[in-house]
Amino acid sequence: MFAPPRTLHMRIMLAIALLQLVVVGLFSFYLFVQQIGNEITNRQVLGHKMINISAPAVSQMMSGGPGAVRTYLENMLGDRSLAGITAKDSSGNALFHQLKESPPLHPVARWLSPDKLQPRISAELRLDNQTLGLITLELSNEPLNDKIKALLGQLSYLFMLLLGVDLIAIQLLVRSVMAPLTPLAAMAREVSQGNWDQSILAMEANASEEVRNLSEAFIESAKTMKRQIRELEATRTQLAEQELKLRTLINNMREVLLEVDKDGIVTFLNPAWETLTGHAIENSLGLPFSEFLIQPKHKAFCEPRNLPNLPPFDLELEVRNQFGNSIWVRMHTALQFNDEVEFTGIVATLEDITDSLRLQEQQHQHEQELYRLTITDPLTGVYNRRHFDELLENMLHMSIHKNQPLTLMIVDVDGFKFINDTYGHPVGDEVLKAIARTLRSNEHHGGVVARLAGDEFALLLQNSDKEGSCETGHNIHEDLSHIVIDLPVGKLTIRTTIGFAVAPFHGKTPQDMVRAADVALYHAKNSGRNRVDTLSKERGEAIMEIFSQGFEVQNAISAGMIQPFMQPIVDLKSRKTVAYEVLTRMKRGDTFVVADDFIPIAEDLGLIREMDLFVIGYALEKVPKNVHLFVNISLSSFFAPEFAQQLRDLLNSPPAKNRSITLELTERETVEMSDEFIRLFEEIRADSCNVALDDFGVGYSTYSYLRNLRPEFVKIDGSFVLKIKENQEDVKIVQQICELAKIIGARTIAEHIEDEETIRLLIAMGVDYGQGYYFSKPVNVSAQAWLTADLV
């Protein structure tokens, strides 16, 4: 490798010499190019002159025959400038063709002027404006090559001469320029040795202006350096003081300050190490830091090969103290490197976090306990409904993805309300706990248990087909039937009904699975309870239709699609509107569905209570207080103990205060008229509400209702009113109902009145009020057109 000269003198000479070499070289090259171009141009000019002379001469000689032409051209070919001559007549026949051996063109000529080189020059042979033929001269390369060689030699001599003269001149120039710097160099040498004598720093009197300026600048720099050295000494003293303060601070740190070299050996520790671990510092230095660690994975962190990869923050390590006990520390690490960016070790702080971790563990346990409480039923300890819904969705998705069956069982306790009412809620709680324990014993099937509602449980079984699930269901049913609850007097056995569905046979979504299991449970209950059942496809479709309608009703209630319609009740004699019946309608698309199409479904699926309360509350909000309202209540709603209180709260709400309200009672199955049931209606009457018995003459136990409830109004079923004009049996039934109503002091209301003649007959029979399409069809409560002037 080329090494530059060590002295400034030689470096300047080398730089100028190179510059001169480039300048002289370019100048010489320029002259050479010009000369070569001129020679090539002269060659072409000579060729054109020769052909301009020879072409007329040959044209004259062609009339004397080919011999004269040949002799002339052979003499002409003796010239060194020509390498060959070709002459042809007008027919293309060769009159003369001869070539001499010619050397190839010099490479310099081909490189410098390739566009000017034309080795062939042609001209027509003409005489008296008549074309006789064509003559072509081949130019020889020999004269041009010789000229180029001669120019190259001359140019080399010239280049060397100019270069030598320039180098001598440069040497003299540089020496004269550098000579004044010698005393300055000696001055710098003395200063570097610490000699600050003023006489040594004096300048020569005959120094040039530039050297004088440079010397003055050097002297000022030397003085500044002397001052900075004094300041450096003062700074060194301050650093010593700061070092003492820093050492004091390190010794009083609460955190351990640790230094480890690249081999993992401890090289520094502050006194906090002894306070934290009990190990003496002098006994700890020189040992691998990993010897103080307990866990193997923590030891691996501090091995030499892993030290450069330590995380900078929050590395938690378990350290052994002097007595062998565990201490947890948090390490904050700074990697150390030398000037060559080579790893030399680490500096770290160790913070005692033993108590903090203990508190975090306790907090984690509390959080786990809180999470357990949020996903489990507090009474039975099994999963609650919300968490079960999440598990069902996840397990169903996984089972379908793996093409495996999943079984959902719903277990319902038969007669649980009777158990609570008869033996008390503590016994009911023991029943639920015992059922949960029994169901959890079946979790080995790969499933989970949850409590869905008061007396309803669910069980998920993984990878269990329909036959296996049926067998498991009967085993579970058998286990549940063996549960015995000890009572103060006697024992209580449990009866349950189980419905189950298997995915993907009964459905592929959680909603389909729950619906299918509910349908199976519904069918099992209707078939006598205390059994296990699932659905075949044919039987399931029929019952699923009921549940589909039930879901439609439930969704309609949630979405506010159940709305009250108003139909007037009219005094038949005066034709004045005395009240309005609130009729329930469900919106489906752009139309409203009448109550008969969905009320039975709502009753079967336990939705009627929520619907009744919703419709009554909606009507109370929308209808003016001066309007007497007849609102429908299903007697089956009172099976739920909380319904009576909910109804009373609604009737005592501000929208219901100071207004006339009559409860219309309807029933599609028998209801026991207990003393408690009768007392409830007496309390409702005390809240300024009347009672009307709806659809009298059809259904169940209507006469016992009449005797026990003693309603203020009796509504005659419309089936007896529609054919009253032609059917005498209906006339007698209506007359009998009017007589019964008068006995208990009730007023009668006829339904389904459609013409004036029916009104006349009803008045003659003693019917007080009527309603039907003749007066008005039911109108949505949101449309104010239903409100007549009689009640405004």
Short mmCIF file of C-alpha atoms in Angstrom, two decimals, residues 290-455:
data_model
loop_
_atom_site.label_atom_id
_atom_site.label_comp_id
_atom_site.label_asym_id
_atom_site.label_seq_id
_atom_site.Cartn_x
_atom_site.Cartn_y
_atom_site.Cartn_z
CA SER A 290 -24.89 -16.46 39.78
CA GLU A 291 -23.76 -18.18 43.03
CA PHE A 292 -26.06 -15.89 44.97
CA LEU A 293 -29.12 -16.78 42.83
CA ILE A 294 -31.53 -19.60 43.65
CA GLN A 295 -33.45 -20.46 40.49
CA PRO A 296 -31.58 -22.15 37.58
CA LYS A 297 -33.20 -19.88 35.00
CA HIS A 298 -31.99 -16.84 36.97
CA LYS A 299 -28.47 -18.32 37.11
CA ALA A 300 -28.61 -18.72 33.32
CA PHE A 301 -29.33 -14.98 32.93
CA CYS A 302 -25.96 -14.15 34.57
CA GLU A 303 -23.80 -16.60 32.66
CA PRO A 304 -21.03 -14.83 30.67
CA ARG A 305 -22.60 -15.65 27.30
CA ASN A 306 -25.97 -14.17 28.36
CA LEU A 307 -24.77 -11.03 30.15
CA PRO A 308 -24.76 -8.83 26.98
CA ASN A 309 -28.43 -9.75 26.45
CA LEU A 310 -29.74 -8.79 29.90
CA PRO A 311 -32.86 -6.61 29.72
CA PRO A 312 -32.27 -3.06 30.98
CA PHE A 313 -35.30 -2.86 33.31
CA ASP A 314 -37.43 -4.88 35.70
CA LEU A 315 -35.59 -8.22 35.72
CA GLU A 316 -36.84 -9.99 38.84
CA LEU A 317 -34.36 -12.38 40.54
CA GLU A 318 -34.53 -14.63 43.60
CA VAL A 319 -31.42 -14.13 45.78
CA ARG A 320 -30.25 -16.32 48.68
CA ASN A 321 -29.28 -14.40 51.83
CA GLN A 322 -26.68 -15.36 54.41
CA PHE A 323 -29.12 -17.72 56.17
CA GLY A 324 -30.33 -19.42 53.00
CA ASN A 325 -33.66 -17.61 52.88
CA SER A 326 -35.19 -16.22 49.67
CA ILE A 327 -35.12 -12.52 48.83
CA TRP A 328 -36.68 -11.14 45.64
CA VAL A 329 -34.96 -8.20 43.97
CA ARG A 330 -35.64 -6.14 40.84
CA MET A 331 -32.54 -5.51 38.73
CA HIS A 332 -32.05 -2.40 36.56
CA THR A 333 -29.05 -2.99 34.29
CA ALA A 334 -26.67 -0.80 32.24
CA LEU A 335 -24.32 -2.61 29.82
CA GLN A 336 -20.71 -1.37 29.77
CA PHE A 337 -18.47 -1.14 26.65
CA ASN A 338 -14.90 0.08 26.02
CA ASP A 339 -13.73 2.47 23.32
CA GLU A 340 -13.60 -0.42 20.81
CA VAL A 341 -17.29 -1.13 21.60
CA GLU A 342 -16.36 -4.41 23.27
CA PHE A 343 -18.57 -5.62 26.11
CA THR A 344 -16.81 -5.25 29.47
CA GLY A 345 -19.58 -6.03 31.98
CA ILE A 346 -22.64 -4.54 33.65
CA VAL A 347 -23.52 -2.00 36.32
CA ALA A 348 -26.87 -2.67 38.01
CA THR A 349 -29.03 -1.71 40.96
CA LEU A 350 -30.90 -4.29 43.05
CA GLU A 351 -34.14 -3.21 44.71
CA ASP A 352 -35.76 -5.33 47.41
CA ILE A 353 -39.30 -6.23 46.20
CA THR A 354 -40.01 -9.17 48.53
CA ASP A 355 -42.83 -7.42 50.37
CA SER A 356 -44.18 -5.92 47.14
CA LEU A 357 -44.38 -9.35 45.49
CA ARG A 358 -46.10 -10.75 48.55
CA LEU A 359 -48.73 -8.02 48.31
CA GLN A 360 -49.08 -8.61 44.56
CA GLU A 361 -49.66 -12.31 45.18
CA GLN A 362 -52.36 -11.52 47.70
CA GLN A 363 -53.93 -9.09 45.25
CA HIS A 364 -53.78 -11.75 42.53
CA GLN A 365 -55.52 -14.21 44.81
CA HIS A 366 -58.20 -11.65 45.59
CA GLU A 367 -58.65 -10.96 41.87
CA GLN A 368 -58.92 -14.68 41.17
CA GLU A 369 -61.52 -14.99 43.91
CA LEU A 370 -63.41 -11.98 42.52
CA TYR A 371 -63.27 -13.48 39.03
CA ARG A 372 -64.55 -16.78 40.40
CA LEU A 373 -67.45 -14.96 42.01
CA THR A 374 -68.29 -13.20 38.73
CA ILE A 375 -68.48 -16.47 36.77
CA THR A 376 -70.06 -18.77 39.36
CA ASP A 377 -73.37 -19.02 41.14
CA PRO A 378 -72.80 -17.98 44.79
CA LEU A 379 -75.25 -20.58 46.16
CA THR A 380 -74.19 -23.74 44.29
CA GLY A 381 -70.62 -22.91 43.17
CA VAL A 382 -71.27 -23.91 39.53
CA TYR A 383 -70.97 -21.48 36.62
CA ASN A 384 -73.59 -18.74 36.29
CA ARG A 385 -75.73 -18.08 33.22
CA ARG A 386 -73.55 -15.30 31.78
CA HIS A 387 -70.34 -17.33 31.86
CA PHE A 388 -72.14 -20.44 30.66
CA ASP A 389 -73.31 -18.59 27.55
CA GLU A 390 -69.67 -17.74 26.75
CA LEU A 391 -68.54 -21.34 27.34
CA LEU A 392 -71.34 -22.71 25.17
CA GLU A 393 -70.38 -20.44 22.27
CA ASN A 394 -66.66 -21.31 22.52
CA MET A 395 -67.12 -25.06 23.03
CA LEU A 396 -69.70 -25.28 20.26
CA HIS A 397 -67.39 -23.46 17.84
CA MET A 398 -64.51 -25.79 18.75
CA SER A 399 -66.61 -28.95 18.48
CA ILE A 400 -67.99 -28.05 15.06
CA HIS A 401 -64.49 -27.08 13.88
CA LYS A 402 -63.19 -30.52 15.00
CA ASN A 403 -66.27 -32.28 13.63
CA GLN A 404 -67.14 -33.61 17.10
CA PRO A 405 -70.59 -33.71 18.78
CA LEU A 406 -71.47 -31.53 21.76
CA THR A 407 -74.43 -32.18 24.05
CA LEU A 408 -76.38 -29.54 25.97
CA MET A 409 -78.56 -30.85 28.80
CA ILE A 410 -81.06 -28.68 30.67
CA VAL A 411 -82.15 -30.05 34.04
CA ASP A 412 -85.31 -28.69 35.69
CA VAL A 413 -86.43 -29.53 39.25
CA ASP A 414 -90.01 -30.80 39.31
CA GLY A 415 -92.18 -29.05 41.89
CA PHE A 416 -89.44 -26.77 43.16
CA LYS A 417 -91.96 -23.99 43.89
CA PHE A 418 -93.88 -26.45 46.04
CA ILE A 419 -90.67 -27.35 47.91
CA ASN A 420 -89.92 -23.68 48.61
CA ASP A 421 -93.48 -22.86 49.65
CA THR A 422 -93.89 -25.99 51.78
CA TYR A 423 -90.49 -26.52 53.42
CA GLY A 424 -89.00 -23.02 53.14
CA HIS A 425 -86.18 -21.51 51.12
CA PRO A 426 -83.36 -23.06 53.24
CA VAL A 427 -84.55 -26.51 52.20
CA GLY A 428 -84.87 -25.31 48.61
CA ASP A 429 -81.26 -24.06 48.76
CA GLU A 430 -80.09 -27.46 50.03
CA VAL A 431 -81.91 -29.12 47.10
CA LEU A 432 -80.13 -26.86 44.63
CA LYS A 433 -76.72 -27.49 46.25
CA ALA A 434 -77.25 -31.24 46.19
CA ILE A 435 -78.25 -31.17 42.52
CA ALA A 436 -75.18 -29.06 41.69
CA ARG A 437 -72.89 -31.54 43.51
CA THR A 438 -74.42 -34.46 41.65
CA LEU A 439 -74.13 -32.75 38.27
CA ARG A 440 -70.51 -31.77 38.94
CA SER A 441 -69.69 -35.42 39.51
CA ASN A 442 -70.46 -35.88 35.80
CA GLU A 443 -67.92 -33.28 34.69
CA HIS A 444 -65.50 -36.12 33.95
CA HIS A 445 -67.39 -36.44 30.67
CA GLY A 446 -65.49 -33.34 29.53
CA GLY A 447 -68.23 -30.85 30.20
CA VAL A 448 -69.22 -28.02 32.52
CA VAL A 449 -72.18 -27.35 34.81
CA ALA A 450 -74.05 -24.08 35.23
CA ARG A 451 -77.12 -22.76 36.97
CA LEU A 452 -79.31 -21.00 34.41
CA ALA A 453 -82.21 -19.88 36.57
CA GLY A 454 -83.78 -20.56 39.96
CA ASP A 455 -84.32 -24.32 39.57
#
